[in-house]
Amino acid sequence: MHTYIDKIREIASRLLKEEAVEMVIGYQEGTLPMISPPMSVRSAEDVEKLTWSSHCCINLANYLTDIKGKVAVFAKGCDCRSIVNHIAEGKVKREDVVIIGVPCNGMMERRTISNIFGDEIEEVVEEADGTVIVRGKGREEKYQKSDLLRQCCRVCVHKNPVLYDELVADPVAIPEDIQRYKEVEKIEAREIDKRWKFFENLISTCIRCYACRDACPTCYCPTCFVDEAQPQWVGKGDDEPDVMTFHILRAFHTAGRCTDCGACVSACPMGINMRAFTKKLEKDCLDLWDWEAGLTSDMRPALETFTPSDPEDNFK
Amino acid sequence: MSDWEPKIVAFLCNSCSYGAADLAGVGRMQYPANIRIIRIPCAGRMSPKFVLSALREGADGVWVSG
Amino acid sequence: MLTHIGIEPERLQFSWISSAESTKFIDVVTEVVEAVRKVGPNTRLVKNMVREP
């Protein structure tokens, strides 16, 4: 059992009893192992259903847009930056949300675990020392959590919440030797045709279910560009140009707003790593405008501001 | 393929480049006939959708000018 | 971004021309056309493309 769980339930039940909030958004135990679905709790009796694990991959900031009434939400470092983003963009009011910060040591990738274990998994248990015990088909294996982390969690440098009303635990240490953009640099180093092949291959399995869009907290347009019919900018089939257009535009909409929470990748039924698109934009925002999403709500986002010193190398 | 000519979709701002194009026309200046001009009210009207849909419909290049 | 995923940078160009600069307009048009001519026909992101045998 995770050490945070008692504290999480205690905070949730206190806030509900005091009627400080109408609802608490957190995670529950899923019916399948390695998936923690989101849940909303409205009464103090139900807080026992709340849980915490290393499978809380979903970004709960997604449920805050245009919400009515006062709510409390559990937020990891990346979720918290998404909430700051929402505040900056006017999608949620700071006074309407109680942010319960959860310092995060990274979430695990369920596909990695399944691949290593091989058989069907019945149970995954985490020990406090970072050992993960996987059980299934009458056998049991032990792994290190650090080997099973999601790719985005491996390169995360904002593990601790940036804006919170309460913290569940003390902030966690952030390793200094993280190479944040190793993946992007690897792609950048390739020739242009190889890059095209790489991305063509990356999206070749996409079934256009839009799970990545739905899981993404930055995607809240009333009518998404893929649902527009007049004019129709993106074809609805699974033709490669259409799928590629969808992924390019989806990524572009998150430019300067994506917090690399990895919810899109975790939600994808086909296991597509669409972070290959968004991570590049994140890197560009940092390189060109020294901007990182969700660290402050006092500054306007990179693509919303103009200064005479902005780089314009690609202008004639 | 030797007679291939590039097709370029040009998105021109009404008050800047479109004016320049108009002036070039009035001045009877010669320029390549490969561009298909689309007038937009302002370069701020530009959206990545336009670029991608131009490429999708078979344009060989896209030129945005304010 | 498009360059990153493998669209040739010549295919998408930006410029800034005042309405009085018809000569600059001519220069840039020529430049853009020549740049695209050099990279050849676009094969990426094109819908219903008829491939040459």
Short mmCIF file of C-alpha atoms in Angstrom, two decimals:
data_model
loop_
_atom_site.label_atom_id
_atom_site.label_comp_id
_atom_site.label_asym_id
_atom_site.label_seq_id
_atom_site.Cartn_x
_atom_site.Cartn_y
_atom_site.Cartn_z
CA MET A 1 0.00 0.00 0.00
CA HIS A 2 1.30 3.37 -0.98
CA THR A 3 2.37 5.65 1.83
CA TYR A 4 0.36 8.56 0.45
CA ILE A 5 -3.03 6.83 0.65
CA ASP A 6 -3.84 7.50 4.31
CA LYS A 7 -2.94 11.14 3.96
CA ILE A 8 -4.97 11.46 0.76
CA ARG A 9 -8.08 10.03 2.41
CA GLU A 10 -7.59 12.16 5.49
CA ILE A 11 -7.35 15.39 3.48
CA ALA A 12 -10.31 14.47 1.28
CA SER A 13 -12.54 13.59 4.20
CA ARG A 14 -11.58 16.76 6.11
CA LEU A 15 -12.34 19.01 3.13
CA LEU A 16 -15.69 17.31 2.55
CA LYS A 17 -16.68 17.36 6.24
CA GLU A 18 -15.81 21.04 6.57
CA GLU A 19 -17.81 21.60 3.38
CA ALA A 20 -14.87 23.51 2.03
CA VAL A 21 -15.45 21.80 -1.31
CA GLU A 22 -18.38 20.11 -3.02
CA MET A 23 -16.34 17.42 -4.65
CA VAL A 24 -12.90 15.85 -4.56
CA ILE A 25 -11.38 14.51 -7.74
CA GLY A 26 -8.91 11.70 -7.26
CA TYR A 27 -8.06 8.19 -8.38
CA GLN A 28 -9.77 4.91 -7.58
CA GLU A 29 -8.72 1.30 -7.72
CA GLY A 30 -9.44 0.02 -11.21
CA THR A 31 -11.11 -3.24 -12.13
CA LEU A 32 -8.00 -4.16 -14.09
CA PRO A 33 -4.51 -4.15 -12.64
CA MET A 34 -2.20 -1.25 -13.57
CA ILE A 35 -4.97 1.19 -14.39
CA SER A 36 -6.24 3.74 -11.88
CA PRO A 37 -9.32 5.46 -13.27
CA PRO A 38 -10.30 8.92 -12.05
CA MET A 39 -13.21 9.31 -9.63
CA SER A 40 -15.10 12.12 -7.99
CA VAL A 41 -16.10 11.86 -4.35
CA ARG A 42 -18.97 13.95 -2.98
CA SER A 43 -19.44 12.58 0.52
CA ALA A 44 -17.00 11.85 3.33
CA GLU A 45 -18.17 8.20 3.54
CA ASP A 46 -16.80 7.49 0.08
CA VAL A 47 -13.24 8.68 0.65
CA GLU A 48 -12.15 5.10 1.37
CA LYS A 49 -12.46 4.48 -2.36
CA LEU A 50 -9.74 6.99 -3.12
CA THR A 51 -6.34 5.56 -3.71
CA TRP A 52 -2.86 6.32 -5.00
CA SER A 53 -0.43 4.15 -6.91
CA SER A 54 2.17 4.36 -9.62
CA HIS A 55 -0.54 3.89 -12.23
CA CYS A 56 -2.22 7.29 -11.78
CA CYS A 57 -1.25 8.29 -15.30
CA ILE A 58 -4.33 10.33 -16.11
CA ASN A 59 -4.06 14.11 -15.77
CA LEU A 60 -6.89 15.21 -13.47
CA ALA A 61 -6.60 18.84 -14.62
CA ASN A 62 -8.61 17.62 -17.61
CA TYR A 63 -11.77 17.50 -15.49
CA LEU A 64 -11.50 21.05 -14.20
CA THR A 65 -12.37 23.00 -17.33
CA ASP A 66 -15.56 25.03 -16.92
CA ILE A 67 -16.42 23.16 -13.74
CA LYS A 68 -19.17 24.58 -11.52
CA GLY A 69 -18.76 24.93 -7.76
CA LYS A 70 -15.73 24.48 -5.61
CA VAL A 71 -13.68 21.35 -6.05
CA ALA A 72 -10.51 19.83 -4.67
CA VAL A 73 -8.17 17.96 -6.94
CA PHE A 74 -5.10 15.81 -6.43
CA ALA A 75 -2.30 16.96 -8.66
CA LYS A 76 1.14 15.61 -9.48
CA GLY A 77 3.83 18.02 -10.67
CA CYS A 78 2.70 17.87 -14.28
CA ASP A 79 -1.04 18.02 -13.44
CA CYS A 80 -0.35 21.04 -11.31
CA ARG A 81 1.31 22.82 -14.22
CA SER A 82 -1.74 22.00 -16.32
CA ILE A 83 -3.94 23.62 -13.68
CA VAL A 84 -1.73 26.73 -13.71
CA ASN A 85 -2.21 26.69 -17.48
CA HIS A 86 -5.98 26.57 -17.04
CA ILE A 87 -5.83 29.50 -14.62
CA ALA A 88 -3.70 31.52 -17.07
CA GLU A 89 -6.13 30.73 -19.88
CA GLY A 90 -9.18 31.60 -17.77
CA LYS A 91 -10.66 28.09 -17.85
CA VAL A 92 -10.73 27.77 -14.08
CA LYS A 93 -10.64 30.29 -11.27
CA ARG A 94 -7.93 29.93 -8.68
CA GLU A 95 -10.42 30.44 -5.83
CA ASP A 96 -12.69 27.67 -7.14
CA VAL A 97 -10.13 24.94 -6.86
CA VAL A 98 -8.29 23.49 -3.90
CA ILE A 99 -5.09 21.95 -5.21
CA ILE A 100 -3.75 19.08 -3.17
CA GLY A 101 -0.22 18.67 -4.39
CA VAL A 102 1.26 15.21 -4.62
CA PRO A 103 5.06 15.07 -5.00
CA CYS A 104 5.59 12.39 -7.59
CA ASN A 105 8.35 9.91 -8.18
CA GLY A 106 7.06 8.98 -11.58
CA MET A 107 4.36 6.70 -12.87
CA MET A 108 4.93 3.28 -14.38
CA GLU A 109 4.31 2.26 -17.95
CA ARG A 110 1.89 -0.64 -17.98
CA ARG A 111 3.07 -1.82 -21.40
CA THR A 112 6.63 -2.14 -20.18
CA ILE A 113 5.48 -4.22 -17.22
CA SER A 114 3.34 -6.46 -19.44
CA ASN A 115 6.18 -6.95 -21.88
CA ILE A 116 8.74 -7.87 -19.23
CA PHE A 117 6.40 -10.15 -17.31
CA GLY A 118 5.05 -11.88 -20.39
CA ASP A 119 2.01 -13.59 -18.85
CA GLU A 120 -1.31 -12.07 -17.85
CA ILE A 121 -0.87 -9.92 -14.77
CA GLU A 122 -3.25 -10.25 -11.84
CA GLU A 123 -1.69 -7.94 -9.33
CA VAL A 124 1.05 -5.35 -9.06
CA VAL A 125 2.23 -4.36 -5.59
CA GLU A 126 4.66 -1.58 -4.79
CA GLU A 127 6.93 -1.59 -1.78
CA ALA A 128 8.10 1.59 -0.10
CA ASP A 129 11.72 0.87 -1.07
CA GLY A 130 10.98 1.03 -4.80
CA THR A 131 10.55 -2.69 -5.43
CA VAL A 132 7.60 -3.72 -7.55
CA ILE A 133 6.13 -7.19 -7.14
CA VAL A 134 4.19 -8.47 -10.13
CA ARG A 135 1.95 -11.55 -9.70
CA GLY A 136 0.12 -13.56 -12.28
CA LYS A 137 -0.39 -17.14 -13.51
CA GLY A 138 0.90 -18.55 -10.24
CA ARG A 139 4.28 -16.85 -10.38
CA GLU A 140 5.78 -13.75 -8.90
CA GLU A 141 8.56 -11.48 -10.14
CA LYS A 142 10.34 -8.59 -8.50
CA TYR A 143 11.46 -5.49 -10.41
CA GLN A 144 12.83 -2.08 -9.63
CA LYS A 145 10.32 0.73 -10.14
CA SER A 146 13.00 2.87 -11.77
CA ASP A 147 13.19 0.37 -14.64
CA LEU A 148 9.47 0.52 -15.30
CA LEU A 149 8.90 4.28 -15.40
CA ARG A 150 7.11 5.99 -18.26
CA GLN A 151 9.41 7.75 -20.69
CA CYS A 152 7.99 11.18 -19.77
CA CYS A 153 8.58 10.50 -16.06
CA ARG A 154 12.21 9.57 -16.72
CA VAL A 155 12.94 13.00 -18.17
CA CYS A 156 10.69 14.95 -15.77
CA VAL A 157 12.27 17.85 -13.90
CA HIS A 158 9.07 19.22 -12.33
CA LYS A 159 8.13 16.34 -10.05
CA ASN A 160 6.89 18.62 -7.29
CA PRO A 161 3.69 20.68 -7.56
CA VAL A 162 4.32 24.34 -8.40
CA LEU A 163 1.07 25.70 -6.97
CA TYR A 164 -0.84 24.03 -4.16
CA ASP A 165 -2.97 24.58 -1.07
CA GLU A 166 -1.79 21.45 0.68
CA LEU A 167 0.94 18.93 0.13
CA VAL A 168 0.44 15.22 0.73
CA ALA A 169 4.11 14.62 1.49
CA ASP A 170 7.46 16.38 1.51
CA PRO A 171 8.79 17.38 -1.92
CA VAL A 172 10.85 14.73 -3.64
CA ALA A 173 14.42 15.22 -4.78
CA ILE A 174 15.02 15.84 -8.47
CA PRO A 175 18.05 14.12 -10.00
CA GLU A 176 20.49 16.56 -11.54
CA ASP A 177 21.73 14.44 -14.40
CA ILE A 178 18.47 14.32 -16.36
CA GLN A 179 18.91 14.85 -20.09
CA ARG A 180 15.50 16.29 -20.82
CA TYR A 181 15.62 16.35 -24.59
CA LYS A 182 17.63 13.27 -25.37
CA GLU A 183 14.79 11.72 -27.39
CA VAL A 184 14.23 14.89 -29.44
CA GLU A 185 17.92 15.35 -30.12
CA LYS A 186 18.12 11.79 -31.36
CA ILE A 187 15.42 12.52 -33.94
CA GLU A 188 16.88 15.92 -34.81
CA ALA A 189 20.22 14.35 -35.63
CA ARG A 190 18.69 12.27 -38.42
CA GLU A 191 18.37 13.28 -42.05
CA ILE A 192 15.12 14.79 -43.21
CA ASP A 193 13.94 11.67 -45.10
CA LYS A 194 14.73 9.46 -42.13
CA ARG A 195 12.71 11.76 -39.90
CA TRP A 196 9.73 11.54 -42.24
CA LYS A 197 10.03 7.72 -42.25
CA PHE A 198 10.24 7.74 -38.46
CA PHE A 199 7.05 9.76 -38.04
CA GLU A 200 5.28 7.87 -40.82
CA ASN A 201 6.10 4.68 -39.00
CA LEU A 202 5.13 6.15 -35.65
CA ILE A 203 1.55 6.96 -36.65
CA SER A 204 1.05 3.96 -38.94
CA THR A 205 -0.90 2.11 -36.26
CA CYS A 206 -3.11 5.07 -35.30
CA ILE A 207 -6.83 4.24 -35.44
CA ARG A 208 -7.99 7.84 -34.93
CA CYS A 209 -9.91 7.06 -31.72
CA TYR A 210 -8.96 10.53 -30.39
CA ALA A 211 -8.18 9.10 -26.95
CA CYS A 212 -5.04 11.25 -26.89
CA ARG A 213 -7.12 14.36 -27.50
CA ASP A 214 -9.70 13.41 -24.89
CA ALA A 215 -7.08 12.62 -22.26
CA CYS A 216 -5.25 15.90 -22.86
CA PRO A 217 -6.03 18.73 -20.44
CA THR A 218 -5.10 21.37 -23.01
CA CYS A 219 -7.74 20.12 -25.48
CA TYR A 220 -10.97 21.81 -24.50
CA CYS A 221 -12.22 23.53 -27.67
CA PRO A 222 -16.05 23.34 -27.88
CA THR A 223 -15.67 21.98 -31.41
CA CYS A 224 -12.42 20.23 -32.14
CA PHE A 225 -10.87 20.83 -35.56
CA VAL A 226 -11.30 17.15 -36.42
CA ASP A 227 -15.05 17.37 -35.82
CA GLU A 228 -15.51 20.44 -37.98
CA ALA A 229 -17.40 19.61 -41.15
CA GLN A 230 -17.83 22.98 -42.87
CA PRO A 231 -15.17 23.66 -43.83
CA GLN A 232 -13.56 20.32 -43.24
CA TRP A 233 -9.85 20.83 -42.75
CA VAL A 234 -8.91 17.31 -41.87
CA GLY A 235 -10.19 14.19 -43.58
CA LYS A 236 -11.88 11.71 -41.30
CA GLY A 237 -10.48 8.49 -42.70
CA ASP A 238 -7.34 6.62 -41.84
CA ASP A 239 -5.43 7.82 -44.89
CA GLU A 240 -1.88 8.66 -43.97
CA PRO A 241 -2.07 12.38 -44.87
CA ASP A 242 -5.19 12.76 -42.74
CA VAL A 243 -3.77 10.90 -39.77
CA MET A 244 -0.56 12.87 -40.03
CA THR A 245 -2.49 16.15 -40.29
CA PHE A 246 -4.43 15.24 -37.16
CA HIS A 247 -1.27 14.51 -35.22
CA ILE A 248 0.54 17.63 -36.44
CA LEU A 249 -2.36 19.91 -35.60
CA ARG A 250 -3.09 18.24 -32.28
CA ALA A 251 0.55 18.66 -31.30
CA PHE A 252 0.61 22.22 -32.58
CA HIS A 253 -2.40 23.13 -30.42
CA THR A 254 -0.45 22.08 -27.36
CA ALA A 255 2.58 24.23 -28.24
CA GLY A 256 3.71 26.20 -25.23
CA ARG A 257 0.98 24.53 -23.15
CA CYS A 258 1.95 20.88 -23.04
CA THR A 259 3.42 19.90 -19.68
CA ASP A 260 4.60 16.49 -20.92
CA CYS A 261 2.30 14.69 -18.48
CA GLY A 262 2.17 11.70 -20.81
CA ALA A 263 -1.61 11.26 -20.48
CA CYS A 264 -1.91 11.02 -24.29
CA VAL A 265 0.57 8.17 -24.49
CA SER A 266 -0.99 6.35 -21.54
CA ALA A 267 -4.45 6.71 -23.05
CA CYS A 268 -3.45 5.46 -26.48
CA PRO A 269 -4.79 1.93 -27.11
CA MET A 270 -2.14 1.37 -29.77
CA GLY A 271 0.82 2.51 -27.70
CA ILE A 272 1.83 5.35 -30.01
CA ASN A 273 4.42 7.67 -28.51
CA MET A 274 2.94 10.98 -29.69
CA ARG A 275 5.26 12.76 -27.32
CA ALA A 276 7.73 12.67 -30.22
CA PHE A 277 5.69 15.55 -31.65
CA THR A 278 4.97 17.51 -28.48
CA LYS A 279 8.37 17.19 -26.87
CA LYS A 280 9.96 18.92 -29.86
CA LEU A 281 7.57 21.87 -29.45
CA GLU A 282 8.34 22.00 -25.76
CA LYS A 283 12.05 22.11 -26.54
CA ASP A 284 11.53 24.84 -29.15
CA CYS A 285 9.55 26.99 -26.70
CA LEU A 286 12.37 26.70 -24.21
CA ASP A 287 15.11 27.37 -26.79
CA LEU A 288 13.41 30.22 -28.64
CA TRP A 289 11.44 32.03 -25.96
CA ASP A 290 12.77 30.61 -22.70
CA TRP A 291 9.25 29.47 -21.91
CA GLU A 292 8.05 26.48 -19.96
CA ALA A 293 4.34 25.81 -19.65
CA GLY A 294 2.51 26.01 -16.36
CA LEU A 295 5.17 27.42 -14.09
CA THR A 296 3.44 30.75 -13.51
CA SER A 297 0.03 32.22 -14.26
CA ASP A 298 1.36 35.80 -14.15
CA MET A 299 3.07 35.63 -17.54
CA ARG A 300 1.27 35.17 -20.82
CA PRO A 301 2.14 32.00 -22.75
CA ALA A 302 4.89 32.02 -25.38
CA LEU A 303 2.62 31.97 -28.42
CA GLU A 304 0.44 34.75 -27.04
CA THR A 305 3.09 37.42 -26.66
CA PHE A 306 5.30 39.39 -28.95
CA THR A 307 8.52 41.17 -28.18
CA PRO A 308 10.83 42.87 -30.67
CA SER A 309 13.58 40.49 -29.56
CA ASP A 310 11.67 37.39 -30.71
CA PRO A 311 13.80 35.33 -33.10
CA GLU A 312 12.74 35.69 -36.74
CA ASP A 313 15.38 33.70 -38.56
CA ASN A 314 12.88 32.07 -40.88
CA PHE A 315 11.46 35.38 -42.14
CA LYS A 316 12.54 36.95 -45.38
CA MET B 1 8.94 15.21 -65.44
CA SER B 2 11.11 17.87 -67.05
CA ASP B 3 8.09 20.09 -67.69
CA TRP B 4 7.10 20.01 -64.05
CA GLU B 5 6.40 23.42 -62.60
CA PRO B 6 5.99 23.93 -58.87
CA LYS B 7 2.57 24.96 -57.59
CA ILE B 8 2.82 27.35 -54.71
CA VAL B 9 -0.07 28.60 -52.64
CA ALA B 10 0.60 32.13 -51.44
CA PHE B 11 -1.32 33.49 -48.48
CA LEU B 12 -0.98 37.26 -48.69
CA CYS B 13 -2.09 39.84 -46.18
CA ASN B 14 -4.66 42.20 -47.67
CA SER B 15 -2.88 45.41 -46.75
CA CYS B 16 0.75 44.38 -47.11
CA SER B 17 1.85 41.79 -49.62
CA TYR B 18 -1.42 41.77 -51.54
CA GLY B 19 -0.94 45.49 -52.03
CA ALA B 20 2.61 44.85 -53.17
CA ALA B 21 1.37 42.22 -55.62
CA ASP B 22 -1.21 44.66 -56.91
CA LEU B 23 1.42 47.32 -57.34
CA ALA B 24 3.66 44.85 -59.18
CA GLY B 25 0.75 44.14 -61.49
CA VAL B 26 0.01 47.81 -62.09
CA GLY B 27 3.71 48.36 -62.79
CA ARG B 28 3.60 45.50 -65.36
CA MET B 29 6.44 43.70 -63.68
CA GLN B 30 7.29 40.12 -64.60
CA TYR B 31 7.26 37.38 -61.99
CA PRO B 32 6.95 33.58 -62.07
CA ALA B 33 3.42 32.33 -62.68
CA ASN B 34 3.77 29.48 -60.21
CA ILE B 35 2.01 31.16 -57.34
CA ARG B 36 -1.71 30.94 -56.63
CA ILE B 37 -2.61 33.85 -54.42
CA ILE B 38 -5.13 33.63 -51.61
CA ARG B 39 -5.90 36.94 -50.00
CA ILE B 40 -6.33 36.90 -46.24
CA PRO B 41 -7.45 39.90 -44.17
CA CYS B 42 -4.23 39.86 -42.15
CA ALA B 43 -1.35 37.45 -41.66
CA GLY B 44 -2.87 36.91 -38.21
CA ARG B 45 -5.72 35.09 -39.95
CA MET B 46 -3.24 32.41 -40.91
CA SER B 47 -3.71 29.04 -39.31
CA PRO B 48 -1.63 25.88 -39.49
CA LYS B 49 -4.78 24.23 -40.87
CA PHE B 50 -4.46 26.27 -44.06
CA VAL B 51 -0.88 25.19 -44.61
CA LEU B 52 -1.60 21.53 -44.08
CA SER B 53 -4.71 21.57 -46.20
CA ALA B 54 -2.83 23.32 -49.03
CA LEU B 55 -0.18 20.59 -48.93
CA ARG B 56 -2.89 17.94 -48.71
CA GLU B 57 -4.55 19.22 -51.86
CA GLY B 58 -1.28 18.91 -53.72
CA ALA B 59 0.56 22.19 -53.36
CA ASP B 60 4.32 21.91 -53.69
CA GLY B 61 4.98 24.88 -51.47
CA VAL B 62 3.23 27.32 -49.20
CA TRP B 63 4.24 30.93 -48.80
CA VAL B 64 2.84 33.16 -46.11
CA SER B 65 3.53 36.84 -46.34
CA GLY B 66 2.49 39.74 -44.16
CA MET C 1 7.81 21.55 -36.39
CA LEU C 2 7.08 20.50 -39.99
CA THR C 3 10.79 20.38 -40.65
CA HIS C 4 11.23 18.23 -37.57
CA ILE C 5 8.83 15.59 -38.86
CA GLY C 6 10.43 15.61 -42.28
CA ILE C 7 8.77 18.22 -44.50
CA GLU C 8 11.47 20.09 -46.44
CA PRO C 9 11.93 23.59 -44.96
CA GLU C 10 11.75 25.12 -48.45
CA ARG C 11 8.11 24.15 -48.72
CA LEU C 12 6.85 26.59 -46.15
CA GLN C 13 8.16 30.13 -46.31
CA PHE C 14 7.33 33.31 -44.50
CA SER C 15 8.09 36.88 -45.40
CA TRP C 16 7.16 40.43 -44.63
CA ILE C 17 6.58 42.88 -47.47
CA SER C 18 5.15 46.38 -47.32
CA SER C 19 2.46 47.29 -49.87
CA ALA C 20 4.87 49.76 -51.44
CA GLU C 21 7.63 47.22 -52.03
CA SER C 22 6.61 45.73 -55.37
CA THR C 23 10.22 45.04 -56.29
CA LYS C 24 10.76 43.12 -53.09
CA PHE C 25 7.59 41.20 -53.87
CA ILE C 26 9.02 40.16 -57.25
CA ASP C 27 12.32 39.17 -55.64
CA VAL C 28 10.67 37.05 -52.97
CA VAL C 29 8.28 35.34 -55.40
CA THR C 30 11.20 34.38 -57.60
CA GLU C 31 13.20 33.19 -54.62
CA VAL C 32 10.34 31.08 -53.25
CA VAL C 33 9.56 29.53 -56.63
CA GLU C 34 13.22 28.67 -57.24
CA ALA C 35 13.58 27.14 -53.76
CA VAL C 36 10.53 24.94 -54.26
CA ARG C 37 11.64 24.04 -57.79
CA LYS C 38 14.90 22.82 -56.32
CA VAL C 39 13.27 20.43 -53.80
CA GLY C 40 10.97 19.01 -56.46
CA PRO C 41 7.35 17.87 -56.31
CA ASN C 42 5.81 17.42 -52.91
CA THR C 43 5.01 13.81 -52.02
CA ARG C 44 4.33 14.16 -48.34
CA LEU C 45 0.97 14.84 -46.75
CA VAL C 46 -0.71 14.81 -50.16
CA LYS C 47 -4.17 13.28 -50.29
CA ASN C 48 -5.09 10.81 -53.09
CA MET C 49 -1.70 11.13 -54.67
CA VAL C 50 -1.27 9.59 -58.10
CA ARG C 51 2.12 7.96 -57.90
CA GLU C 52 4.29 8.04 -60.99
CA PRO C 53 5.05 4.56 -62.29
#
